[in-house]
Every structure is written in structure tokens, then in C-alpha cells.
């Protein structure tokens, strides 16, 4: 894959400001730990507040950080003023999302004129171990000139 | 599709007790509004606490209630002692998840020996209107005799 | 879902002419059996030429007729000169694709400005029985003014 | 990801014999070009016989070789007598499948007791160029002791 060249020199500031407006991230305790052209990493602690019935993190919450990692990875490559919206995603849950914290790393695999495709890997960390627990593939729509969807 | 016949007469109690153990549902304010053989409905209020950067409900939270609706719809048809885990799901976000509340309705389309397949439709309600905002298809694994995964 | 109103009165002719250009359909013996606004049906005989190792129709061939059913269902609602391309699809194979023939019925669930979403159900017929064997959800991109992608 | 250790020393022979029974592969001219533990490669020529209306390879045929690459990659890791069936897959078509030939490379990302997860990348080659045109994620069910589903 070729190295990604951002069209907006302020890509990191833009992505971090947008992430700060995602109310859900505060609710689940997620933070953005890394931003690079075409790549974004989000981390969150494992807790009962985001749990399902067996004590693992709920698949939808795993998807929440994976989806934001994909979307913001795509946004790093957009020109200023262009936002992205998730059209669809698919996620495979391969192991229980347990441990101390989850890390979702999103990577752009195609940045097109209308659509971007990104993938995320979610790993669970705990007891000095790291294990891949989920893989997502997402399709994002680039949105230009629509009120309120700038970033 | 043939009518579904539950193998466990206490299917509703079992599903409701399991749902009550999903900590994330209290965090996002979701409640189980309906349980029938092969069908489950979950509702949640729209709020900034589950929002993304444009004020809509985050795609991952839409997926959270859709996934639980699918999983519990599948669980209504399992014998006592058999649980279900999500192997994977795919969701299409077709319109912004805005309004007053979201309703996810999950329906079993196949209940097999090892795997179940369920679909969910998520609708947004507000101002007396109702609009389909997302469609999910999920694959669930039936889990028998594994400690801690009973329901 | 509201009734679909085609923007091109010749939608059926356009869809049938385009289908006739899909060389793969002749290769696998598939025919278009029905065209209506937002709905298309494609049928094909089950044969060893499209089989996998156990004698069932290969999942990719099941996907081939389901994808065309989705794409052409979306095309029935496009204005003249606008084509559609599949951005992605997901298919669940719920039962072996066996019997005498397969029928894929594609239905539009959202027809937007840039993207369409369609779903297909594939049924297997044989011995006077009919069984759903697969469900697909597809995202299509509307393509306007690009050479060679008119229909 | 840890290196994969096959449980059946004849994994390559088993996979190649099974592939030879997939009638569809002869129909579309596909051949198995590589077999290694957890990895399989399949190649096919681009031709009008597998084309869609614009002359590209039909998305369903791209999916056909990607699905077999995923399934056989999973089968390399199964004990003798255990087969795999595709439960579901999702594919993103990122560029037109054109050129001289397509190469699908399938890789196992998780090999579990009941389910395997594999991913495939499909590249188009032509004019000395190579371009990724599609990405698939597939869920496979391990099938043991069912008549006719041995490999």
C-alpha cells in the first residue's frame, strides 16, 4: 500500500477536535491515543459499564471504538471541510473482549473520491498479554458541503 | 418463515434476566420493550451521551442495541442452559440516527444446531415520525456447556 | 417501505439490455425472470458446472446472482444515464444451495443520491419444495457521467 | 499472528483434491497456485465469460475465488476428516476487476474449534501492474462427521 499523504496539514488537530465532540467516547471512557496519516488508534478501559451478560465488553462497544478508528483514519486523508460518515461496517468477534483495556487501530485501505474503505483490529490487553479480539471492515462516505457534517 | 416454537417455556424470563446483566444497557439507557419467540425489541432514548460528532447517535451504539436485539431473539429459541455469542455482524447505516428514541427489532431468520442468523431493523422515532435508520445481519454461535456462557 | 417510482420509464428495457451484456450470466445459465420498480428476480439451474466440492452450488455463484439481483433492483430506480456499481456486499449461506434451480430476488431498501442499499433472498427449488438458502445485503454506488458505466 | 501448524501432514494433497472437485473452478478457468499452512492462492484469467456489463469481472466471480481461497486456507489447518463450509462472507470491491488475471490470496486469521475466520485479498494483474481490487472477510464452520462434507 502506498504511504498516505494528507491533504490538510492540520489533519491531526481536526481529527482530535472532532473526536472530542463524540459524546459517546466520554461515556465509555475512550481516548484517542494516536493519529497519523491514514491511521488512528483509540483505547478504552474494560469495565462493567460497557459489559454484556458474561462480563465481556459488549460487541457493540467493541464496534464503537473500531468504527471511530476507521472513520477518523479516513478523515485524516480528507481535505479541510470534507467529513466522513459510516455507510456500513462488518465486524468479526474472534475472542471475548476481556482484560484491562481495548485498543482499536484503524487503517485506511482505500481513499477514493466518494468512498473510503478502512479496516480496524481490536486487541485486548491485560496481565501483560495482548490478543486480537475483533476485526472490522468499514465503508465510509466522503461528505462535502453538507451543513453540520464538516468533520 | 414458519412460526418459531421455543424449547424453553421460561424463554422470556431467561432473556429478560440476561438483558438485566448487560451493564452497557443501563449506561446507554436502553430497555427491552418486547420479547416473543424469535423476536425481541429494544428501545433507547437519543441523547448527547451516545452521540457522535454531528449529534447523531454513534453507529456503534446503534449497533449495540441491534446486536442485542439479534442475540436475544436467537436466545428465545435456545433450550435452557444454552447461550449465544455474536460471531459477527454487518450493519448498514441508511439515515442519521436522530430524533427522540431508537427502536431495534431483532428477528431470527435461521435457528440451527450450531449457528443462528438474525436480522435487526433500527428505526428512529420523533415528532410523530418513524424512519428506518439501520439494518443489521448477525451470525450467532450457540454455546452449550461452557462455564459462564449459559444465557 | 413506500412504493418505488422509477425515474426512467424505460427502466425494464434498460435493465434487461444491461443484464444481457453480463457474459457471466450466460456462462452459469442465469436468466432474468422479473423486473419491477425496486425489484428484480434472477433464476439459474443447479448443475455441476457451478458446484463446489460437495456438489452444492458454490457460495460465490449464489452471490453472483444475488449481487446482480441487488444491483439491477437499484438500477430500476436510477435516471437514464446513471449506472450502479457494487461497493460491497455481505451474504449469509444458511443452507446448502442444492435442488433444481436457484431464485434470487433483490429488493431496494434505500435509494439515495449517492448510494443505494438492496437486499436479496436466494431460494432453492426442487421436488416441489422451496427453501431460503442465502440472504445478502449490498451497498451500491450510483455512477453518473463516467464513460462506460452508464447502465 | 503465530505460525500455523497443520494437524494433517497431507494438508496440501487434501486441499488440492478437494479443489479439483469444485466444478465451478473449471468453468471459470481458476487454478490453485499455492498451498501453505493457513494460506492458499487461486488465480484465474480475466475474460468476457466471467464479465459483468462494463467488461470487468463480475463481483460474484471475484467473490468465488476469494471465498475458495478463504475456505481452503482454513481447511489446511483442519484434522483429516473435518471439512469447512462458508457460513458468511463480506467483500469490498475497491477497484474494477480488470486486466489479465486475478489472484486471490486467502489467509486464516483465527482457527477455532467450531469456527474459522479468514481474509482474502484479490489483486488484478496486467501490463506489468498489480492492483488490489477486493478484500473479503469470511466465517467458516468446521464440519466433522457429516456425510459428504469431509473435505
Coordinates of C-alpha atoms in Angstrom, one line a residue:
Chain A
X1 CA 0.0 0.0 0.0
X2 CA 1.4 3.4 -0.8
X3 CA 2.2 5.8 2.0
X4 CA -0.7 8.2 2.6
X5 CA -0.2 11.9 2.1
X6 CA -2.8 14.1 4.0
X7 CA -4.4 16.9 2.0
X8 CA -4.9 19.0 5.1
X9 CA -1.8 19.9 7.1
X10 CA -3.9 20.3 10.2
X11 CA -5.3 16.8 9.9
X12 CA -4.4 15.8 13.4
X13 CA -6.0 18.8 15.1
X14 CA -9.1 18.4 13.0
X15 CA -9.4 14.7 13.9
X16 CA -8.8 15.3 17.6
X17 CA -11.3 18.2 17.8
X18 CA -13.9 16.1 16.1
X19 CA -13.3 13.1 18.4
X20 CA -13.7 15.4 21.4
X21 CA -17.2 16.2 20.2
X22 CA -18.2 12.5 20.2
X23 CA -20.2 12.4 23.5
X24 CA -20.2 8.6 23.5
X25 CA -16.4 8.5 23.9
X26 CA -16.6 10.2 27.2
X27 CA -19.5 7.9 28.3
X28 CA -17.4 4.8 27.6
X29 CA -14.1 6.3 28.7
X30 CA -12.4 6.0 25.3
X31 CA -9.4 8.2 24.3
X32 CA -7.6 8.8 21.0
X33 CA -4.1 7.6 21.6
X34 CA -2.5 8.1 18.1
X35 CA -3.2 10.0 14.9
X36 CA -1.1 9.5 11.7
X37 CA -2.0 9.8 8.0
X38 CA -4.4 7.0 7.3
X39 CA -4.1 5.5 10.8
X40 CA -5.8 6.2 14.1
X41 CA -5.7 4.4 17.5
X42 CA -8.4 4.5 20.2
X43 CA -8.1 3.0 23.7
X44 CA -10.7 2.3 26.4
X45 CA -10.7 0.6 29.7
X46 CA -12.7 -2.6 30.2
X47 CA -15.4 -2.1 32.8
X48 CA -18.8 -3.5 33.8
X49 CA -20.4 -0.3 32.5
X50 CA -19.8 -1.4 28.9
X51 CA -20.3 -5.1 29.6
X52 CA -22.6 -7.7 28.2
X53 CA -24.2 -10.5 30.3
X54 CA -21.0 -12.6 30.7
X55 CA -18.8 -9.7 31.8
X56 CA -17.0 -9.2 28.4
X57 CA -17.2 -5.8 26.6
X58 CA -20.4 -5.7 24.5
X59 CA -19.8 -6.4 20.8
X60 CA -21.5 -3.1 20.0
X61 CA -19.0 -1.2 22.2
X62 CA -16.1 -3.0 20.6
X63 CA -17.6 -1.9 17.3
X64 CA -18.0 1.7 18.6
X65 CA -14.2 2.2 19.1
X66 CA -13.4 0.2 15.9
X67 CA -15.8 2.3 13.8
X68 CA -14.4 5.6 15.1
X69 CA -10.9 4.3 14.5
X70 CA -11.9 3.6 10.9
X71 CA -13.8 6.8 10.4
X72 CA -11.0 9.0 11.8
X73 CA -8.3 7.1 9.9
X74 CA -10.3 8.0 6.7
X75 CA -10.8 11.6 7.9
X76 CA -7.0 12.2 8.2
X77 CA -6.8 12.0 4.4
X78 CA -9.8 14.3 3.6
X79 CA -9.3 17.9 2.5
X80 CA -10.5 20.5 5.1
X81 CA -14.2 20.9 5.1
X82 CA -14.9 17.3 4.0
X83 CA -16.4 15.0 6.5
X84 CA -17.0 11.2 6.5
X85 CA -20.0 9.2 7.5
X86 CA -20.1 5.4 8.0
X87 CA -22.2 3.8 5.3
X88 CA -21.7 0.3 6.7
X89 CA -19.4 -1.9 8.6
X90 CA -18.9 -5.6 9.4
X91 CA -17.1 -6.9 12.4
X92 CA -15.9 -10.4 13.4
X93 CA -15.7 -11.0 17.1
X94 CA -13.0 -13.7 17.4
X95 CA -12.4 -13.8 21.2
X96 CA -14.0 -12.5 24.3
X97 CA -13.2 -8.8 24.8
X98 CA -11.9 -9.1 28.3
X99 CA -8.8 -7.9 30.2
X100 CA -7.8 -4.4 31.3
X101 CA -8.2 -2.3 28.1
X102 CA -9.1 -2.5 24.5
X103 CA -7.1 -0.9 21.7
X104 CA -8.7 -0.3 18.3
X105 CA -6.3 0.5 15.4
X106 CA -7.9 1.8 12.2
X107 CA -6.1 1.8 8.9
X108 CA -7.3 3.2 5.5
X109 CA -7.1 0.6 2.7
X110 CA -8.6 2.8 0.0
X111 CA -9.2 6.5 0.0
X112 CA -11.4 7.3 -3.1
X113 CA -13.3 10.3 -4.3
X114 CA -16.7 9.3 -2.9
X115 CA -15.9 6.4 -0.7
X116 CA -13.2 5.3 1.7
X117 CA -12.6 1.7 2.9
X118 CA -10.8 1.2 6.3
X119 CA -10.1 -1.8 8.5
X120 CA -9.7 -1.9 12.2
X121 CA -8.1 -4.5 14.5
X122 CA -9.2 -4.5 18.1
X123 CA -6.8 -6.0 20.7
X124 CA -7.4 -6.7 24.4
X125 CA -4.6 -6.1 26.8
X126 CA -4.3 -7.4 30.3
X127 CA -1.8 -9.3 32.5
X128 CA 1.0 -8.3 30.2
X129 CA -0.8 -10.2 27.3
X130 CA -2.2 -8.8 24.1
X131 CA -4.7 -10.6 22.0
X132 CA -6.6 -9.7 18.8
X133 CA -10.3 -9.9 19.7
X134 CA -12.1 -8.4 16.6
X135 CA -11.6 -7.3 13.0
X136 CA -13.7 -4.7 11.2
X137 CA -14.1 -3.6 7.6
X138 CA -15.9 -0.3 7.1
X139 CA -17.1 1.7 4.1
X140 CA -17.2 5.5 4.7
X141 CA -18.8 8.1 2.5
X142 CA -17.0 11.4 2.0
X143 CA -19.4 14.2 2.6
X144 CA -18.7 17.6 1.2
X145 CA -20.6 20.8 1.6
X146 CA -23.4 19.4 3.7
X147 CA -24.2 21.6 6.8
X148 CA -23.1 20.2 10.0
X149 CA -21.1 17.3 8.5
X150 CA -17.8 19.2 8.0
X151 CA -15.5 16.9 10.1
Chain B
X1 CA -40.9 -18.4 7.6
X2 CA -42.5 -20.9 9.9
X3 CA -43.6 -19.8 13.4
X4 CA -41.0 -20.3 16.0
X5 CA -41.6 -22.7 18.8
X6 CA -39.5 -22.0 21.9
X7 CA -37.8 -25.0 23.5
X8 CA -37.8 -23.4 27.0
X9 CA -41.1 -22.3 28.4
X10 CA -39.4 -19.7 30.5
X11 CA -37.7 -18.1 27.4
X12 CA -39.0 -14.6 28.3
X13 CA -37.8 -14.7 31.9
X14 CA -34.4 -16.1 30.8
X15 CA -33.9 -13.4 28.2
X16 CA -35.0 -10.6 30.5
X17 CA -32.7 -11.7 33.3
X18 CA -29.8 -11.9 30.9
X19 CA -30.5 -8.5 29.5
X20 CA -30.6 -7.1 33.0
X21 CA -27.0 -8.2 33.4
X22 CA -25.8 -6.2 30.4
X23 CA -24.2 -3.3 32.1
X24 CA -23.9 -1.4 28.9
X25 CA -27.7 -1.2 28.6
X26 CA -28.0 0.8 31.8
X27 CA -25.1 3.1 30.6
X28 CA -26.9 4.0 27.4
X29 CA -30.4 3.9 28.9
X30 CA -31.7 1.0 26.8
X31 CA -34.7 -1.1 27.8
X32 CA -36.2 -4.3 26.5
X33 CA -39.7 -3.5 25.3
X34 CA -40.8 -6.8 23.8
X35 CA -39.9 -10.5 23.9
X36 CA -41.6 -13.1 21.7
X37 CA -40.4 -16.4 20.2
X38 CA -37.7 -15.4 17.7
X39 CA -38.3 -11.7 18.1
X40 CA -37.0 -9.1 20.6
X41 CA -37.4 -5.3 20.7
X42 CA -35.0 -2.9 22.5
X43 CA -35.6 0.9 22.8
X44 CA -33.3 3.7 23.9
X45 CA -33.5 7.5 24.1
X46 CA -31.4 9.7 21.8
X47 CA -29.0 11.8 23.8
X48 CA -25.7 13.6 23.6
X49 CA -24.1 10.9 25.8
X50 CA -24.3 8.4 23.0
X51 CA -23.7 10.9 20.2
X52 CA -21.0 11.2 17.5
X53 CA -19.5 14.5 16.3
X54 CA -22.6 15.7 14.4
X55 CA -25.1 15.0 17.2
X56 CA -26.5 11.7 15.8
X57 CA -26.3 8.5 17.7
X58 CA -23.0 6.9 17.1
X59 CA -23.1 4.0 14.6
X60 CA -21.6 1.7 17.3
X61 CA -24.4 2.4 19.7
X62 CA -27.0 1.8 17.0
X63 CA -25.1 -1.5 16.5
X64 CA -25.2 -2.2 20.3
X65 CA -28.9 -2.3 20.5
X66 CA -29.3 -4.0 17.2
X67 CA -26.8 -6.7 18.2
X68 CA -28.6 -7.4 21.5
X69 CA -31.9 -7.5 19.7
X70 CA -30.5 -10.1 17.3
X71 CA -28.7 -12.1 20.1
X72 CA -31.7 -12.2 22.4
X73 CA -34.1 -13.0 19.5
X74 CA -31.8 -16.1 18.9
X75 CA -31.7 -16.9 22.7
X76 CA -35.6 -17.1 22.9
X77 CA -35.3 -20.3 20.7
X78 CA -32.5 -22.0 22.7
X79 CA -33.0 -24.8 25.2
X80 CA -32.3 -23.9 28.8
X81 CA -28.6 -23.8 29.6
X82 CA -27.6 -22.9 26.0
X83 CA -26.3 -19.4 25.5
X84 CA -25.4 -17.4 22.3
X85 CA -22.4 -15.3 21.4
X86 CA -22.1 -13.0 18.4
X87 CA -19.7 -14.4 15.9
X88 CA -20.0 -11.4 13.5
X89 CA -22.4 -8.8 12.3
X90 CA -22.8 -6.3 9.5
X91 CA -24.8 -3.1 9.7
X92 CA -25.8 -0.6 7.1
X93 CA -26.5 2.9 8.4
X94 CA -29.0 4.3 6.0
X95 CA -30.0 7.6 7.6
X96 CA -28.8 9.7 10.6
X97 CA -29.9 8.2 13.9
X98 CA -31.6 11.3 15.2
X99 CA -35.0 12.1 16.9
X100 CA -36.3 11.1 20.3
X101 CA -35.7 7.4 20.5
X102 CA -34.4 4.4 18.6
X103 CA -36.2 1.1 18.4
X104 CA -34.2 -2.0 17.4
X105 CA -36.3 -5.1 16.4
X106 CA -34.4 -8.3 16.0
X107 CA -35.9 -11.3 14.2
X108 CA -34.4 -14.8 13.8
X109 CA -34.1 -15.9 10.2
X110 CA -32.5 -19.3 10.9
X111 CA -32.1 -21.2 14.1
X112 CA -29.6 -24.0 13.5
X113 CA -27.8 -26.6 15.7
X114 CA -24.6 -24.6 15.8
X115 CA -25.4 -21.2 14.4
X116 CA -28.3 -18.8 14.3
X117 CA -28.8 -16.0 11.9
X118 CA -30.8 -12.9 12.9
X119 CA -31.6 -9.6 11.4
X120 CA -32.5 -6.3 13.0
X121 CA -34.1 -3.1 11.8
X122 CA -33.4 0.0 13.8
X123 CA -36.0 2.8 13.5
X124 CA -35.7 6.4 14.8
X125 CA -38.9 8.0 16.2
X126 CA -39.5 11.7 16.8
X127 CA -42.1 14.4 16.0
X128 CA -44.6 11.7 15.4
X129 CA -42.5 10.2 12.6
X130 CA -40.8 6.9 12.3
X131 CA -37.9 6.2 9.9
X132 CA -35.7 3.1 9.3
X133 CA -32.1 4.2 10.0
X134 CA -30.2 0.9 10.0
X135 CA -30.3 -2.8 9.1
X136 CA -28.1 -5.5 10.6
X137 CA -27.5 -9.1 9.8
X138 CA -25.8 -11.1 12.6
X139 CA -24.4 -14.6 13.0
X140 CA -24.6 -16.1 16.5
X141 CA -22.9 -19.2 17.8
X142 CA -24.9 -21.5 20.1
X143 CA -22.8 -22.2 23.2
X144 CA -23.6 -25.2 25.3
X145 CA -21.9 -26.4 28.4
X146 CA -19.3 -23.7 28.7
X147 CA -18.9 -22.1 32.1
X148 CA -20.3 -18.6 32.4
X149 CA -22.0 -18.6 29.0
X150 CA -25.3 -20.2 29.9
X151 CA -27.6 -17.4 28.8
Chain C
X1 CA -41.5 0.9 2.8
X2 CA -43.0 3.4 0.3
X3 CA -43.7 2.1 -3.2
X4 CA -40.9 2.9 -5.6
X5 CA -41.4 5.2 -8.5
X6 CA -38.9 4.8 -11.4
X7 CA -37.4 7.9 -12.9
X8 CA -36.9 6.3 -16.3
X9 CA -40.0 4.9 -18.0
X10 CA -37.8 2.5 -19.9
X11 CA -36.4 1.1 -16.7
X12 CA -37.2 -2.5 -17.7
X13 CA -35.7 -2.4 -21.1
X14 CA -32.6 -0.7 -19.8
X15 CA -32.1 -3.3 -17.1
X16 CA -32.7 -6.2 -19.4
X17 CA -30.3 -4.9 -22.0
X18 CA -27.6 -4.4 -19.4
X19 CA -28.2 -7.9 -18.0
X20 CA -27.8 -9.3 -21.5
X21 CA -24.3 -7.9 -21.6
X22 CA -23.2 -9.7 -18.4
X23 CA -21.3 -12.6 -20.0
X24 CA -21.1 -14.5 -16.7
X25 CA -24.9 -15.0 -16.8
X26 CA -24.7 -17.0 -20.0
X27 CA -21.8 -19.0 -18.5
X28 CA -23.8 -20.0 -15.5
X29 CA -27.1 -20.3 -17.3
X30 CA -28.9 -17.5 -15.4
X31 CA -31.9 -15.6 -16.7
X32 CA -33.8 -12.5 -15.5
X33 CA -37.2 -13.7 -14.7
X34 CA -38.8 -10.5 -13.3
X35 CA -38.2 -6.7 -13.3
X36 CA -40.4 -4.3 -11.3
X37 CA -39.6 -0.9 -9.8
X38 CA -37.1 -1.7 -7.0
X39 CA -37.3 -5.4 -7.5
X40 CA -35.6 -7.9 -9.8
X41 CA -35.6 -11.7 -9.9
X42 CA -32.9 -13.9 -11.4
X43 CA -33.1 -17.7 -11.8
X44 CA -30.4 -20.3 -12.6
X45 CA -30.3 -24.1 -12.9
X46 CA -28.3 -26.1 -10.3
X47 CA -25.5 -28.0 -12.1
X48 CA -22.1 -29.5 -11.5
X49 CA -20.6 -26.7 -13.6
X50 CA -21.3 -24.2 -10.8
X51 CA -20.6 -26.6 -8.0
X52 CA -18.3 -26.8 -5.1
X53 CA -16.6 -29.9 -3.7
X54 CA -19.7 -31.4 -2.1
X55 CA -22.0 -30.9 -5.1
X56 CA -23.8 -27.8 -3.8
X57 CA -23.8 -24.5 -5.8
X58 CA -20.6 -22.6 -4.9
X59 CA -21.2 -19.7 -2.4
X60 CA -19.6 -17.3 -4.9
X61 CA -22.1 -18.3 -7.6
X62 CA -25.0 -17.9 -5.2
X63 CA -23.5 -14.5 -4.5
X64 CA -23.3 -13.8 -8.3
X65 CA -27.0 -14.0 -8.9
X66 CA -27.8 -12.3 -5.6
X67 CA -25.5 -9.4 -6.4
X68 CA -27.0 -8.9 -9.8
X69 CA -30.5 -9.1 -8.4
X70 CA -29.5 -6.3 -5.9
X71 CA -27.7 -4.2 -8.5
X72 CA -30.4 -4.3 -11.1
X73 CA -33.1 -3.7 -8.4
X74 CA -31.2 -0.5 -7.6
X75 CA -30.8 0.3 -11.3
X76 CA -34.6 0.2 -11.9
X77 CA -34.8 3.4 -9.8
X78 CA -31.9 5.3 -11.4
X79 CA -32.5 8.1 -14.0
X80 CA -31.3 7.3 -17.6
X81 CA -27.6 7.5 -17.9
X82 CA -26.8 6.7 -14.3
X83 CA -25.3 3.3 -13.6
X84 CA -24.6 1.4 -10.4
X85 CA -21.5 -0.4 -9.2
X86 CA -21.4 -2.7 -6.2
X87 CA -19.3 -1.2 -3.4
X88 CA -19.6 -4.2 -1.1
X89 CA -21.9 -7.0 -0.1
X90 CA -22.3 -9.5 2.7
X91 CA -24.0 -12.8 2.3
X92 CA -25.1 -15.5 4.8
X93 CA -25.3 -19.0 3.5
X94 CA -27.9 -20.6 5.6
X95 CA -28.5 -24.0 3.9
X96 CA -26.8 -25.9 1.1
X97 CA -27.7 -24.5 -2.3
X98 CA -29.0 -27.7 -3.8
X99 CA -32.1 -28.8 -5.8
X100 CA -33.1 -28.0 -9.3
X101 CA -32.8 -24.2 -9.5
X102 CA -32.0 -21.1 -7.5
X103 CA -34.1 -18.0 -7.5
X104 CA -32.5 -14.7 -6.3
X105 CA -34.9 -11.9 -5.5
X106 CA -33.4 -8.4 -5.0
X107 CA -35.2 -5.6 -3.3
X108 CA -34.2 -2.0 -2.8
X109 CA -34.3 -0.9 0.8
X110 CA -32.9 2.6 0.3
X111 CA -32.3 4.6 -2.9
X112 CA -30.2 7.6 -2.1
X113 CA -28.4 10.3 -4.1
X114 CA -25.0 8.6 -3.9
X115 CA -25.7 5.1 -2.5
X116 CA -28.4 2.5 -2.7
X117 CA -28.9 -0.4 -0.3
X118 CA -30.5 -3.6 -1.5
X119 CA -31.2 -7.0 -0.1
X120 CA -31.6 -10.3 -1.8
X121 CA -33.0 -13.6 -0.7
X122 CA -31.9 -16.7 -2.6
X123 CA -34.2 -19.7 -2.6
X124 CA -33.5 -23.3 -3.8
X125 CA -36.4 -25.1 -5.5
X126 CA -36.6 -28.8 -6.2
X127 CA -39.0 -31.7 -5.6
X128 CA -41.9 -29.2 -5.3
X129 CA -40.1 -27.7 -2.3
X130 CA -38.7 -24.2 -1.8
X131 CA -36.2 -23.2 0.8
X132 CA -34.3 -20.0 1.6
X133 CA -30.6 -20.7 1.3
X134 CA -29.0 -17.3 1.5
X135 CA -29.5 -13.6 2.4
X136 CA -27.4 -10.8 1.0
X137 CA -27.2 -7.1 1.8
X138 CA -25.4 -4.9 -0.7
X139 CA -24.3 -1.3 -1.0
X140 CA -24.3 0.1 -4.5
X141 CA -22.7 3.4 -5.7
X142 CA -24.7 5.5 -8.2
X143 CA -22.3 6.4 -11.0
X144 CA -23.2 9.4 -13.2
X145 CA -21.2 10.7 -16.2
X146 CA -18.4 8.1 -16.2
X147 CA -17.6 6.7 -19.6
X148 CA -18.7 3.1 -20.0
X149 CA -20.6 2.9 -16.7
X150 CA -24.0 4.2 -18.0
X151 CA -26.2 1.2 -17.1
Chain D
X1 CA -0.1 -13.9 14.4
X2 CA 1.6 -17.2 15.4
X3 CA 2.8 -19.6 12.6
X4 CA 0.1 -22.1 11.7
X5 CA 0.9 -25.8 12.3
X6 CA -1.2 -28.2 10.2
X7 CA -2.8 -31.1 12.1
X8 CA -2.8 -33.2 8.9
X9 CA 0.5 -33.8 7.2
X10 CA -1.3 -34.4 3.9
X11 CA -3.0 -31.0 4.1
X12 CA -1.8 -29.9 0.7
X13 CA -2.9 -33.1 -1.1
X14 CA -6.3 -33.0 0.6
X15 CA -6.8 -29.3 -0.3
X16 CA -5.8 -29.8 -3.9
X17 CA -8.0 -32.9 -4.3
X18 CA -11.0 -31.0 -2.9
X19 CA -10.3 -28.0 -5.1
X20 CA -10.2 -30.4 -8.2
X21 CA -13.8 -31.4 -7.3
X22 CA -15.1 -27.8 -7.5
X23 CA -16.7 -27.9 -10.9
X24 CA -17.1 -24.1 -10.9
X25 CA -13.3 -23.6 -11.0
X26 CA -13.0 -25.4 -14.3
X27 CA -16.0 -23.3 -15.6
X28 CA -14.2 -20.0 -14.8
X29 CA -10.7 -21.3 -15.5
X30 CA -9.4 -20.9 -12.0
X31 CA -6.3 -22.8 -10.7
X32 CA -4.8 -23.2 -7.3
X33 CA -1.4 -21.7 -7.4
X34 CA -0.2 -22.1 -3.8
X35 CA -1.0 -24.0 -0.7
X36 CA 0.7 -23.4 2.7
X37 CA -0.4 -23.8 6.3
X38 CA -3.1 -21.2 6.7
X39 CA -2.6 -19.7 3.2
X40 CA -4.0 -20.5 -0.2
X41 CA -3.7 -18.7 -3.5
X42 CA -6.0 -19.1 -6.5
X43 CA -5.6 -17.4 -9.9
X44 CA -7.9 -17.0 -12.9
X45 CA -7.8 -15.3 -16.3
X46 CA -9.9 -12.2 -16.9
X47 CA -12.4 -13.0 -19.8
X48 CA -15.8 -11.9 -21.1
X49 CA -17.2 -15.2 -19.9
X50 CA -17.0 -14.1 -16.3
X51 CA -17.8 -10.4 -17.1
X52 CA -20.4 -8.0 -16.0
X53 CA -22.0 -5.3 -18.2
X54 CA -19.0 -3.0 -18.3
X55 CA -16.5 -5.7 -19.1
X56 CA -15.0 -6.1 -15.6
X57 CA -15.0 -9.4 -13.8
X58 CA -18.4 -9.8 -12.0
X59 CA -18.2 -9.1 -8.3
X60 CA -19.7 -12.6 -7.6
X61 CA -16.8 -14.2 -9.5
X62 CA -14.3 -12.2 -7.7
X63 CA -16.0 -13.4 -4.6
X64 CA -15.9 -17.0 -5.9
X65 CA -12.2 -17.2 -6.0
X66 CA -11.8 -15.2 -2.7
X67 CA -14.2 -17.5 -0.9
X68 CA -12.4 -20.6 -2.1
X69 CA -9.1 -19.1 -1.1
X70 CA -10.5 -18.4 2.4
X71 CA -12.2 -21.8 2.8
X72 CA -9.1 -23.8 1.6
X73 CA -6.8 -21.7 3.8
X74 CA -9.0 -22.8 6.7
X75 CA -9.0 -26.4 5.5
X76 CA -5.2 -26.6 5.6
X77 CA -5.5 -26.4 9.4
X78 CA -8.2 -28.9 9.9
X79 CA -7.6 -32.5 11.0
X80 CA -8.2 -35.2 8.4
X81 CA -11.9 -35.9 8.1
X82 CA -13.0 -32.4 9.1
X83 CA -14.4 -30.2 6.3
X84 CA -15.3 -26.5 6.3
X85 CA -18.4 -24.7 5.0
X86 CA -18.8 -21.0 4.5
X87 CA -21.3 -19.5 6.9
X88 CA -21.0 -16.0 5.6
X89 CA -18.6 -13.6 3.9
X90 CA -18.4 -9.9 3.2
X91 CA -16.4 -8.4 0.3
X92 CA -15.5 -4.8 -0.6
X93 CA -14.9 -4.1 -4.3
X94 CA -12.4 -1.3 -4.3
X95 CA -11.5 -1.1 -8.0
X96 CA -12.7 -2.6 -11.2
X97 CA -11.5 -6.2 -11.6
X98 CA -9.9 -5.7 -15.0
X99 CA -6.5 -6.7 -16.5
X100 CA -5.1 -10.1 -17.5
X101 CA -5.6 -12.2 -14.4
X102 CA -6.9 -12.1 -10.8
X103 CA -5.1 -13.5 -7.9
X104 CA -6.9 -14.3 -4.6
X105 CA -4.8 -14.9 -1.6
X106 CA -6.6 -16.3 1.5
X107 CA -5.2 -16.2 5.0
X108 CA -6.5 -17.6 8.2
X109 CA -6.8 -15.1 11.0
X110 CA -8.4 -17.4 13.5
X111 CA -8.7 -21.2 13.6
X112 CA -11.1 -22.2 16.3
X113 CA -12.8 -25.3 17.4
X114 CA -16.1 -24.5 15.7
X115 CA -15.4 -21.6 13.5
X116 CA -12.5 -20.3 11.4
X117 CA -12.1 -16.7 10.2
X118 CA -10.1 -16.0 7.1
X119 CA -9.4 -12.9 5.0
X120 CA -8.7 -12.7 1.3
X121 CA -7.1 -10.0 -0.9
X122 CA -7.8 -10.1 -4.6
X123 CA -5.3 -8.4 -6.9
X124 CA -5.6 -7.7 -10.6
X125 CA -2.5 -8.1 -12.8
X126 CA -2.0 -6.8 -16.2
X127 CA 0.5 -4.6 -18.2
X128 CA 3.1 -5.4 -15.6
X129 CA 1.0 -3.7 -12.9
X130 CA -0.6 -5.2 -9.8
X131 CA -3.6 -3.6 -8.0
X132 CA -5.7 -4.7 -5.0
X133 CA -9.3 -4.8 -6.2
X134 CA -11.1 -6.5 -3.4
X135 CA -10.9 -7.6 0.3
X136 CA -13.0 -10.3 1.8
X137 CA -13.6 -11.5 5.4
X138 CA -15.2 -14.9 5.7
X139 CA -16.6 -17.0 8.6
X140 CA -16.2 -20.8 8.1
X141 CA -17.9 -23.6 10.1
X142 CA -15.8 -26.6 10.8
X143 CA -17.8 -29.7 9.9
X144 CA -17.0 -33.1 11.5
X145 CA -18.6 -36.4 10.9
X146 CA -21.3 -35.2 8.5
X147 CA -21.6 -37.5 5.4
X148 CA -20.3 -36.0 2.2
X149 CA -18.7 -32.9 3.9
X150 CA -15.3 -34.5 4.8
X151 CA -13.1 -32.0 2.9

